[in-house]
PDB file of C-alpha atoms in Angstrom:
ATOM      1  CA  MET A  25      23.611 -94.754  61.940  1.00  0.00           C
ATOM      2  CA  THR A  26      21.196 -92.053  63.062  1.00  0.00           C
ATOM      3  CA  VAL A  27      21.720 -89.869  66.111  1.00  0.00           C
ATOM      4  CA  GLU A  28      18.861 -91.651  67.901  1.00  0.00           C
ATOM      5  CA  GLN A  29      20.314 -95.094  67.176  1.00  0.00           C
ATOM      6  CA  PHE A  30      23.733 -93.975  68.349  1.00  0.00           C
ATOM      7  CA  PHE A  31      22.297 -92.471  71.523  1.00  0.00           C
ATOM      8  CA  ASN A  32      20.508 -95.688  72.468  1.00  0.00           C
ATOM      9  CA  LEU A  33      23.701 -97.705  72.010  1.00  0.00           C
ATOM     10  CA  PHE A  34      25.576 -95.053  73.971  1.00  0.00           C
ATOM     11  CA  LEU A  35      23.210 -95.512  76.923  1.00  0.00           C
ATOM     12  CA  LYS A  36      23.947 -99.240  76.890  1.00  0.00           C
ATOM     13  CA  GLU A  37      27.658 -98.481  76.902  1.00  0.00           C
ATOM     14  CA  LEU A  38      27.251 -96.257  79.949  1.00  0.00           C
ATOM     15  CA  GLU A  39      25.633 -99.126  81.842  1.00  0.00           C
ATOM     16  CA  THR A  40      28.929-101.027  81.610  1.00  0.00           C
ATOM     17  CA  ASN A  41      31.340 -98.087  81.896  1.00  0.00           C
ATOM     18  CA  ARG A  42      30.756 -96.039  85.038  1.00  0.00           C
ATOM     19  CA  ASP A  43      33.968 -94.092  84.446  1.00  0.00           C
ATOM     20  CA  LEU A  44      31.974 -91.980  81.981  1.00  0.00           C
ATOM     21  CA  TRP A  45      29.147 -91.165  84.386  1.00  0.00           C
ATOM     22  CA  SER A  46      30.692 -88.064  85.932  1.00  0.00           C
ATOM     23  CA  TYR A  47      30.843 -86.427  82.502  1.00  0.00           C
ATOM     24  CA  TYR A  48      27.707 -87.871  80.927  1.00  0.00           C
ATOM     25  CA  LYS A  49      25.122 -87.536  83.685  1.00  0.00           C
ATOM     26  CA  PHE A  50      22.286 -89.530  82.133  1.00  0.00           C
ATOM     27  CA  HIS A  51      22.116 -91.982  85.031  1.00  0.00           C
ATOM     28  CA  THR A  52      22.442 -89.552  87.933  1.00  0.00           C
ATOM     29  CA  ASP A  53      19.101 -87.714  87.798  1.00  0.00           C
ATOM     30  CA  PRO A  54      16.092 -89.336  86.071  1.00  0.00           C
ATOM     31  CA  GLY A  55      14.196 -86.036  86.236  1.00  0.00           C
ATOM     32  CA  SER A  56      16.654 -84.369  83.862  1.00  0.00           C
ATOM     33  CA  PHE A  57      17.117 -87.280  81.448  1.00  0.00           C
ATOM     34  CA  GLU A  58      15.034 -85.905  78.548  1.00  0.00           C
ATOM     35  CA  PHE A  59      16.540 -82.458  79.119  1.00  0.00           C
ATOM     36  CA  ARG A  60      20.084 -83.821  78.858  1.00  0.00           C
ATOM     37  CA  LYS A  61      19.228 -86.098  75.946  1.00  0.00           C
ATOM     38  CA  ALA A  62      17.884 -83.155  73.947  1.00  0.00           C
ATOM     39  CA  TYR A  63      21.094 -81.180  74.464  1.00  0.00           C
ATOM     40  CA  PHE A  64      23.303 -84.147  73.561  1.00  0.00           C
ATOM     41  CA  CYS A  65      21.316 -85.156  70.488  1.00  0.00           C
ATOM     42  CA  GLN A  66      20.765 -81.660  69.105  1.00  0.00           C
ATOM     43  CA  ARG A  67      24.466 -80.891  69.209  1.00  0.00           C
ATOM     44  CA  LEU A  68      25.390 -84.223  67.638  1.00  0.00           C
ATOM     45  CA  GLN A  69      22.744 -83.722  64.950  1.00  0.00           C
ATOM     46  CA  TYR A  70      24.206 -80.295  64.213  1.00  0.00           C
ATOM     47  CA  ILE A  71      27.576 -81.892  63.523  1.00  0.00           C
ATOM     48  CA  ALA A  72      25.983 -84.608  61.405  1.00  0.00           C
ATOM     49  CA  ASP A  73      24.146 -81.959  59.379  1.00  0.00           C
ATOM     50  CA  HIS A  74      27.293 -79.893  58.751  1.00  0.00           C
ATOM     51  CA  ALA A  75      30.014 -82.531  58.456  1.00  0.00           C
ATOM     52  CA  GLY A  76      29.591 -82.713  54.698  1.00  0.00           C
ATOM     53  CA  ASP A  77      30.344 -85.670  52.481  1.00  0.00           C
ATOM     54  CA  PRO A  78      31.938 -88.707  54.216  1.00  0.00           C
ATOM     55  CA  SER A  79      34.911 -88.370  51.861  1.00  0.00           C
ATOM     56  CA  LEU A  80      35.942 -85.184  53.685  1.00  0.00           C
ATOM     57  CA  ARG A  81      38.757 -85.329  56.220  1.00  0.00           C
ATOM     58  CA  ILE A  82      37.908 -84.302  59.790  1.00  0.00           C
ATOM     59  CA  TRP A  83      40.032 -83.185  62.740  1.00  0.00           C
ATOM     60  CA  ASP A  84      38.298 -83.370  66.128  1.00  0.00           C
ATOM     61  CA  VAL A  85      40.302 -80.988  68.309  1.00  0.00           C
ATOM     62  CA  GLY A  86      39.777 -81.737  71.975  1.00  0.00           C
ATOM     63  CA  CYS A  87      37.934 -84.943  71.131  1.00  0.00           C
ATOM     64  CA  GLY A  88      37.712 -85.902  74.818  1.00  0.00           C
ATOM     65  CA  TYR A  89      36.238 -89.382  75.180  1.00  0.00           C
ATOM     66  CA  GLY A  90      35.818 -89.624  71.392  1.00  0.00           C
ATOM     67  CA  THR A  91      32.010 -89.745  71.349  1.00  0.00           C
ATOM     68  CA  THR A  92      31.516 -87.443  68.358  1.00  0.00           C
ATOM     69  CA  ALA A  93      34.373 -89.058  66.444  1.00  0.00           C
ATOM     70  CA  LEU A  94      32.931 -92.529  67.013  1.00  0.00           C
ATOM     71  CA  PHE A  95      29.545 -91.418  65.713  1.00  0.00           C
ATOM     72  CA  LEU A  96      31.153 -89.973  62.594  1.00  0.00           C
ATOM     73  CA  VAL A  97      33.354 -92.969  61.758  1.00  0.00           C
ATOM     74  CA  LEU A  98      30.355 -95.280  62.133  1.00  0.00           C
ATOM     75  CA  ASN A  99      28.807 -93.141  59.411  1.00  0.00           C
ATOM     76  CA  GLY A 100      31.755 -93.544  57.068  1.00  0.00           C
ATOM     77  CA  TYR A 101      33.987 -90.581  57.950  1.00  0.00           C
ATOM     78  CA  LYS A 102      37.707 -90.565  58.639  1.00  0.00           C
ATOM     79  CA  VAL A 103      38.419 -88.651  61.840  1.00  0.00           C
ATOM     80  CA  HIS A 104      41.621 -87.783  63.639  1.00  0.00           C
ATOM     81  CA  GLY A 105      41.216 -86.686  67.247  1.00  0.00           C
ATOM     82  CA  THR A 106      43.535 -84.995  69.715  1.00  0.00           C
ATOM     83  CA  THR A 107      42.947 -84.942  73.448  1.00  0.00           C
ATOM     84  CA  LEU A 108      44.650 -84.450  76.805  1.00  0.00           C
ATOM     85  CA  GLU A 109      44.374 -85.504  80.439  1.00  0.00           C
ATOM     86  CA  PHE A 110      42.219 -88.355  81.728  1.00  0.00           C
ATOM     87  CA  TYR A 111      40.127 -88.753  78.573  1.00  0.00           C
ATOM     88  CA  TYR A 112      42.878 -90.544  76.674  1.00  0.00           C
ATOM     89  CA  LYS A 113      42.970 -93.710  78.757  1.00  0.00           C
ATOM     90  CA  GLU A 114      39.290 -94.409  78.079  1.00  0.00           C
ATOM     91  CA  LEU A 115      39.604 -94.427  74.287  1.00  0.00           C
ATOM     92  CA  PRO A 116      40.782 -98.051  73.749  1.00  0.00           C
ATOM     93  CA  ARG A 117      37.910 -99.411  75.845  1.00  0.00           C
ATOM     94  CA  ARG A 118      35.429 -97.297  73.938  1.00  0.00           C
ATOM     95  CA  MET A 119      36.855 -98.359  70.592  1.00  0.00           C
ATOM     96  CA  GLU A 120      36.384-101.982  71.629  1.00  0.00           C
ATOM     97  CA  TYR A 121      32.728-101.431  72.550  1.00  0.00           C
ATOM     98  CA  TRP A 122      31.810 -99.566  69.378  1.00  0.00           C
ATOM     99  CA  SER A 123      33.659-101.969  67.083  1.00  0.00           C
ATOM    100  CA  ALA A 124      30.712-104.343  67.587  1.00  0.00           C
ATOM    101  CA  PHE A 125      28.518-101.932  65.618  1.00  0.00           C
ATOM    102  CA  GLY A 126      30.763-101.047  62.716  1.00  0.00           C
ATOM    103  CA  ASP A 127      34.293-100.351  61.529  1.00  0.00           C
ATOM    104  CA  VAL A 128      35.900 -97.788  63.834  1.00  0.00           C
ATOM    105  CA  SER A 129      39.433 -98.139  62.485  1.00  0.00           C
ATOM    106  CA  SER A 130      39.169 -94.797  60.678  1.00  0.00           C
ATOM    107  CA  PHE A 131      39.181 -93.024  64.051  1.00  0.00           C
ATOM    108  CA  THR A 132      42.795 -92.226  64.902  1.00  0.00           C
ATOM    109  CA  TYR A 133      43.888 -90.207  67.888  1.00  0.00           C
ATOM    110  CA  ASP A 134      46.858 -88.681  69.674  1.00  0.00           C
ATOM    111  CA  TYR A 135      47.605 -87.310  73.100  1.00  0.00           C
ATOM    112  CA  GLU A 136      48.715 -83.874  72.009  1.00  0.00           C
ATOM    113  CA  ASP A 137      48.708 -80.176  72.793  1.00  0.00           C
ATOM    114  CA  LEU A 138      47.240 -78.120  69.944  1.00  0.00           C
ATOM    115  CA  PHE A 139      50.321 -75.886  69.949  1.00  0.00           C
ATOM    116  CA  ASP A 140      52.557 -78.914  69.301  1.00  0.00           C
ATOM    117  CA  SER A 141      50.331 -80.439  66.651  1.00  0.00           C
ATOM    118  CA  SER A 142      51.980 -82.905  64.269  1.00  0.00           C
ATOM    119  CA  VAL A 143      49.157 -82.903  61.727  1.00  0.00           C
ATOM    120  CA  ASP A 144      49.705 -81.369  58.307  1.00  0.00           C
ATOM    121  CA  ARG A 145      48.627 -77.797  57.650  1.00  0.00           C
ATOM    122  CA  GLY A 146      45.836 -77.261  55.191  1.00  0.00           C
ATOM    123  CA  ALA A 147      44.896 -80.909  55.534  1.00  0.00           C
ATOM    124  CA  PHE A 148      41.325 -80.815  56.852  1.00  0.00           C
ATOM    125  CA  ASP A 149      37.933 -80.172  55.298  1.00  0.00           C
ATOM    126  CA  ARG A 150      36.270 -79.920  58.706  1.00  0.00           C
ATOM    127  CA  ILE A 151      37.683 -79.075  62.126  1.00  0.00           C
ATOM    128  CA  ILE A 152      35.381 -79.804  65.052  1.00  0.00           C
ATOM    129  CA  VAL A 153      35.838 -77.907  68.308  1.00  0.00           C
ATOM    130  CA  GLN A 154      33.170 -79.192  70.675  1.00  0.00           C
ATOM    131  CA  ASP A 155      33.343 -77.737  74.197  1.00  0.00           C
ATOM    132  CA  THR A 156      36.939 -76.919  73.316  1.00  0.00           C
ATOM    133  CA  LEU A 157      37.233 -73.322  72.088  1.00  0.00           C
ATOM    134  CA  HIS A 158      36.749 -71.893  75.578  1.00  0.00           C
ATOM    135  CA  HIS A 159      39.742 -73.933  76.780  1.00  0.00           C
ATOM    136  CA  LEU A 160      42.219 -72.789  74.102  1.00  0.00           C
ATOM    137  CA  GLU A 161      44.725 -70.177  75.258  1.00  0.00           C
ATOM    138  CA  PRO A 162      46.224 -67.972  74.065  1.00  0.00           C
ATOM    139  CA  LEU A 163      43.145 -67.779  71.870  1.00  0.00           C
ATOM    140  CA  PRO A 164      44.493 -65.727  68.910  1.00  0.00           C
ATOM    141  CA  GLU A 165      47.352 -68.165  68.369  1.00  0.00           C
ATOM    142  CA  ALA A 166      45.014 -71.145  68.750  1.00  0.00           C
ATOM    143  CA  LEU A 167      42.563 -69.784  66.178  1.00  0.00           C
ATOM    144  CA  ALA A 168      45.431 -69.094  63.791  1.00  0.00           C
ATOM    145  CA  ILE A 169      46.511 -72.734  64.083  1.00  0.00           C
ATOM    146  CA  LEU A 170      42.988 -73.952  63.369  1.00  0.00           C
ATOM    147  CA  ARG A 171      42.701 -71.615  60.399  1.00  0.00           C
ATOM    148  CA  ASN A 172      46.017 -72.791  58.948  1.00  0.00           C
ATOM    149  CA  HIS A 173      44.952 -76.433  59.187  1.00  0.00           C
ATOM    150  CA  LEU A 174      41.803 -75.874  57.137  1.00  0.00           C
ATOM    151  CA  ARG A 175      41.713 -76.325  53.409  1.00  0.00           C
ATOM    152  CA  ASP A 176      40.707 -73.215  51.482  1.00  0.00           C
ATOM    153  CA  ASP A 177      37.072 -74.347  51.339  1.00  0.00           C
ATOM    154  CA  GLY A 178      37.162 -75.986  54.772  1.00  0.00           C
ATOM    155  CA  LYS A 179      34.859 -75.274  57.695  1.00  0.00           C
ATOM    156  CA  LEU A 180      35.278 -74.961  61.437  1.00  0.00           C
ATOM    157  CA  LEU A 181      32.369 -76.486  63.393  1.00  0.00           C
ATOM    158  CA  ALA A 182      32.029 -74.967  66.852  1.00  0.00           C
ATOM    159  CA  ILE A 183      29.818 -76.346  69.621  1.00  0.00           C
ATOM    160  CA  GLU A 184      29.983 -73.966  72.570  1.00  0.00           C
ATOM    161  CA  GLU A 185      28.310 -72.568  75.658  1.00  0.00           C
ATOM    162  CA  ASN A 186      26.746 -69.139  75.333  1.00  0.00           C
ATOM    163  CA  GLY A 187      28.906 -66.663  77.221  1.00  0.00           C
ATOM    164  CA  ASN A 188      25.961 -64.269  77.545  1.00  0.00           C
ATOM    165  CA  ASN A 189      23.779 -66.798  79.371  1.00  0.00           C
ATOM    166  CA  LEU A 190      23.027 -65.125  82.698  1.00  0.00           C
ATOM    167  CA  VAL A 191      22.604 -68.290  84.744  1.00  0.00           C
ATOM    168  CA  GLN A 192      25.781 -69.985  83.503  1.00  0.00           C
ATOM    169  CA  SER A 193      27.818 -66.791  83.755  1.00  0.00           C
ATOM    170  CA  LEU A 194      26.800 -66.336  87.404  1.00  0.00           C
ATOM    171  CA  LYS A 195      27.528 -69.989  88.162  1.00  0.00           C
ATOM    172  CA  LEU A 196      31.008 -69.782  86.639  1.00  0.00           C
ATOM    173  CA  TYR A 197      31.790 -66.507  88.392  1.00  0.00           C
ATOM    174  CA  ARG A 198      30.990 -68.125  91.732  1.00  0.00           C
ATOM    175  CA  GLN A 199      33.301 -71.032  90.844  1.00  0.00           C
ATOM    176  CA  ARG A 200      36.311 -69.188  89.450  1.00  0.00           C
ATOM    177  CA  GLY A 201      35.749 -65.456  89.872  1.00  0.00           C
ATOM    178  CA  ASN A 202      37.532 -63.575  87.102  1.00  0.00           C
ATOM    179  CA  LYS A 203      40.324 -66.142  86.858  1.00  0.00           C
ATOM    180  CA  ARG A 204      39.549 -67.105  83.271  1.00  0.00           C
ATOM    181  CA  ILE A 205      42.974 -68.503  82.373  1.00  0.00           C
ATOM    182  CA  ILE A 206      44.952 -71.012  84.434  1.00  0.00           C
ATOM    183  CA  GLU A 207      47.995 -73.224  84.038  1.00  0.00           C
ATOM    184  CA  PHE A 208      48.390 -76.946  84.606  1.00  0.00           C
ATOM    185  CA  TYR A 209      51.391 -79.210  84.350  1.00  0.00           C
ATOM    186  CA  ASP A 210      50.939 -82.174  82.033  1.00  0.00           C
ATOM    187  CA  GLU A 211      53.152 -85.005  83.256  1.00  0.00           C
ATOM    188  CA  ARG A 212      52.735 -87.024  80.062  1.00  0.00           C
ATOM    189  CA  LEU A 213      53.923 -84.136  77.874  1.00  0.00           C
ATOM    190  CA  ASN A 214      56.290 -82.815  80.537  1.00  0.00           C
ATOM    191  CA  LYS A 215      55.184 -79.231  80.023  1.00  0.00           C
ATOM    192  CA  THR A 216      53.014 -76.493  81.484  1.00  0.00           C
ATOM    193  CA  ILE A 217      49.901 -75.738  79.444  1.00  0.00           C
ATOM    194  CA  LEU A 218      47.705 -72.648  79.468  1.00  0.00           C
ATOM    195  CA  LEU A 219      44.034 -73.486  79.806  1.00  0.00           C
ATOM    196  CA  GLY A 220      40.909 -71.404  79.459  1.00  0.00           C
ATOM    197  CA  ASN A 221      39.108 -71.829  82.785  1.00  0.00           C
ATOM    198  CA  GLU A 222      35.608 -72.301  81.336  1.00  0.00           C
ATOM    199  CA  ASN A 223      36.333 -69.061  79.487  1.00  0.00           C
ATOM    200  CA  ILE A 224      33.049 -69.006  77.572  1.00  0.00           C
ATOM    201  CA  ARG A 225      32.164 -66.135  75.222  1.00  0.00           C
ATOM    202  CA  SER A 226      29.162 -64.727  73.410  1.00  0.00           C
ATOM    203  CA  LEU A 227      28.579 -65.292  69.700  1.00  0.00           C
ATOM    204  CA  ALA A 228      29.441 -61.651  69.008  1.00  0.00           C
ATOM    205  CA  THR A 229      32.788 -62.101  70.747  1.00  0.00           C
ATOM    206  CA  TRP A 230      33.539 -65.293  68.830  1.00  0.00           C
ATOM    207  CA  LYS A 231      32.810 -63.454  65.594  1.00  0.00           C
ATOM    208  CA  ARG A 232      35.300 -60.705  66.477  1.00  0.00           C
ATOM    209  CA  GLU A 233      37.996 -63.128  67.619  1.00  0.00           C
ATOM    210  CA  MET A 234      37.637 -65.251  64.505  1.00  0.00           C
ATOM    211  CA  ALA A 235      37.526 -62.310  62.127  1.00  0.00           C
ATOM    212  CA  ALA A 236      40.857 -61.158  63.559  1.00  0.00           C
ATOM    213  CA  GLN A 237      42.353 -64.497  62.493  1.00  0.00           C
ATOM    214  CA  GLY A 238      40.825 -64.661  59.021  1.00  0.00           C
ATOM    215  CA  LEU A 239      37.775 -66.748  59.885  1.00  0.00           C
ATOM    216  CA  SER A 240      34.196 -65.717  59.169  1.00  0.00           C
ATOM    217  CA  VAL A 241      31.172 -67.088  61.037  1.00  0.00           C
ATOM    218  CA  GLU A 242      28.407 -68.059  58.612  1.00  0.00           C
ATOM    219  CA  GLU A 243      25.187 -66.412  59.772  1.00  0.00           C
ATOM    220  CA  ASP A 244      22.895 -69.098  58.384  1.00  0.00           C
ATOM    221  CA  SER A 245      24.788 -71.768  60.308  1.00  0.00           C
ATOM    222  CA  VAL A 246      24.070 -70.354  63.793  1.00  0.00           C
ATOM    223  CA  GLN A 247      21.877 -72.370  66.143  1.00  0.00           C
ATOM    224  CA  TYR A 248      21.012 -71.785  69.803  1.00  0.00           C
ATOM    225  CA  VAL A 249      20.004 -74.715  72.029  1.00  0.00           C
ATOM    226  CA  ARG A 250      18.640 -75.301  75.533  1.00  0.00           C
ATOM    227  CA  ALA A 251      16.528 -72.693  77.257  1.00  0.00           C
ATOM    228  CA  TYR A 252      13.823 -74.475  79.244  1.00  0.00           C
ATOM    229  CA  PRO A 253      14.599 -75.980  82.678  1.00  0.00           C
ATOM    230  CA  PRO A 254      14.147 -79.757  83.156  1.00  0.00           C
ATOM    231  CA  SER A 255      10.787 -79.317  84.926  1.00  0.00           C
ATOM    232  CA  LEU A 256       9.246 -77.384  82.040  1.00  0.00           C
ATOM    233  CA  PHE A 257      10.910 -79.690  79.552  1.00  0.00           C
ATOM    234  CA  ASN A 258       9.299 -82.737  81.175  1.00  0.00           C
ATOM    235  CA  LYS A 259       5.911 -81.028  81.316  1.00  0.00           C
ATOM    236  CA  MET A 260       5.935 -80.100  77.631  1.00  0.00           C
ATOM    237  CA  GLY A 261       7.552 -83.315  76.388  1.00  0.00           C
ATOM    238  CA  TYR A 262      10.698 -84.027  74.389  1.00  0.00           C
ATOM    239  CA  GLU A 263       9.716 -83.176  70.799  1.00  0.00           C
ATOM    240  CA  ARG A 264       7.467 -80.263  71.709  1.00  0.00           C
ATOM    241  CA  SER A 265      10.118 -78.667  73.922  1.00  0.00           C
ATOM    242  CA  ILE A 266      12.780 -78.830  71.230  1.00  0.00           C
ATOM    243  CA  ALA A 267      10.458 -77.404  68.588  1.00  0.00           C
ATOM    244  CA  SER A 268       9.369 -74.610  70.919  1.00  0.00           C
ATOM    245  CA  GLU A 269      12.940 -73.682  71.848  1.00  0.00           C
ATOM    246  CA  GLN A 270      13.970 -73.573  68.204  1.00  0.00           C
ATOM    247  CA  ARG A 271      11.139 -71.192  67.372  1.00  0.00           C
ATOM    248  CA  LEU A 272      11.886 -69.088  70.434  1.00  0.00           C
ATOM    249  CA  TRP A 273      15.507 -68.242  69.713  1.00  0.00           C
ATOM    250  CA  LYS A 274      14.735 -67.249  66.147  1.00  0.00           C
ATOM    251  CA  ASN A 275      12.027 -64.810  67.190  1.00  0.00           C
ATOM    252  CA  GLN A 276      13.086 -63.467  70.594  1.00  0.00           C
ATOM    253  CA  ALA A 277      16.473 -61.727  70.532  1.00  0.00           C
ATOM    254  CA  LEU A 278      16.593 -60.977  74.269  1.00  0.00           C
ATOM    255  CA  LEU A 279      15.864 -64.567  75.277  1.00  0.00           C
ATOM    256  CA  ARG A 280      18.300 -65.846  72.657  1.00  0.00           C
ATOM    257  CA  GLU A 281      21.193 -63.748  73.904  1.00  0.00           C
ATOM    258  CA  TYR A 282      20.756 -64.117  77.657  1.00  0.00           C
ATOM    259  CA  PHE A 283      18.792 -67.289  78.383  1.00  0.00           C
ATOM    260  CA  PHE A 284      19.879 -69.909  75.842  1.00  0.00           C
ATOM    261  CA  PHE A 285      22.695 -72.100  77.105  1.00  0.00           C
ATOM    262  CA  GLY A 286      24.402 -73.359  73.950  1.00  0.00           C
ATOM    263  CA  ILE A 287      25.472 -71.959  70.589  1.00  0.00           C
ATOM    264  CA  ASN A 288      26.502 -73.892  67.496  1.00  0.00           C
ATOM    265  CA  PHE A 289      28.047 -72.244  64.469  1.00  0.00           C
ATOM    266  CA  MET A 290      30.258 -72.813  61.455  1.00  0.00           C
ATOM    267  CA  ALA A 291      33.113 -70.620  60.203  1.00  0.00           C
ATOM    268  CA  GLY A 292      35.124 -70.594  57.018  1.00  0.00           C
ATOM    269  CA  LEU A 293      38.180 -68.774  55.724  1.00  0.00           C
ATOM    270  CA  SER A 294      37.372 -65.132  55.103  1.00  0.00           C
ATOM    271  CA  THR A 295      40.311 -64.534  52.760  1.00  0.00           C
ATOM    272  CA  SER A 296      41.793 -66.421  49.828  1.00  0.00           C
ATOM    273  CA  GLU A 297      45.390 -65.891  50.787  1.00  0.00           C
ATOM    274  CA  SER A 298      47.485 -69.034  50.615  1.00  0.00           C
ATOM    275  CA  LYS A 299      48.567 -70.837  53.737  1.00  0.00           C
ATOM    276  CA  PRO A 300      51.958 -72.496  54.275  1.00  0.00           C
ATOM    277  CA  MET A 301      51.860 -76.241  53.873  1.00  0.00           C
ATOM    278  CA  ALA A 302      53.862 -78.293  56.360  1.00  0.00           C
ATOM    279  CA  SER A 303      55.470 -81.570  55.473  1.00  0.00           C
ATOM    280  CA  SER A 304      55.817 -82.831  59.019  1.00  0.00           C
ATOM    281  CA  GLY A 305      55.354 -86.523  59.532  1.00  0.00           C
ATOM    282  CA  GLN A 306      52.195 -87.852  61.121  1.00  0.00           C
ATOM    283  CA  SER A 307      52.269 -90.109  64.171  1.00  0.00           C
ATOM    284  CA  TYR A 308      48.646 -91.047  64.648  1.00  0.00           C
ATOM    285  CA  HIS A 309      47.766 -93.786  67.090  1.00  0.00           C
ATOM    286  CA  THR A 310      45.350 -96.196  65.439  1.00  0.00           C
ATOM    287  CA  ALA A 311      43.380 -98.583  67.593  1.00  0.00           C
TER     288      ALA A 311
END
């Protein structure tokens, strides 16, 4: 299933599931539809392009509503997802919808805090962290966990906001000030959890943080997305806008660093030292 095919089916799902509208805003503002579609599809295509062979095992950390995982399993992958909060209750309904278009049984999921993970160490070929890294705190410990759950030749796929983006940085500062880390009590887990409060970072910062935990960002994997506002996007058209943005970030360093909204990148283990292998039992919930 291509990204475009999946997106069209996803729009039909949204028509019958308004609980997803507050997160996926495709029906709230027609003037920004193509703008939002481009962001959604480019990021999903990035994952499709870097997920590797369908035989590889994938962990979707912070899988949220399971959208990326559902796309991958419909393309033959086996994906385990972990999520928290309100997202979890929507997963059975979504599994039911997407089962009409293929076998989704290879998507398993748990309600779980990363720091209490029950999955085996060294078990995954790919770990996806989509809109998740900036929520993980304390970050060094979280990155160490992700590193230890990768196989020696495994890859971390990160889909993030650009912490250097001037517009987004100003918006977030107005919302939260400098309070970048908060706590919330999870009644299901009966524990207090640290949470990055939209604690977005620049690519340079991610490189430093990952290097400190034995992960190396692959330079040729980096992609920046979304620079033009919806009005300009609509004027130029969907395909032309995407092509123009992709040329722009590769050639204009200043615009890339401070005016592009999203960054995608892949990281692998930077050392060959062995990692401890856990033998803990798995308790995946399978729909």
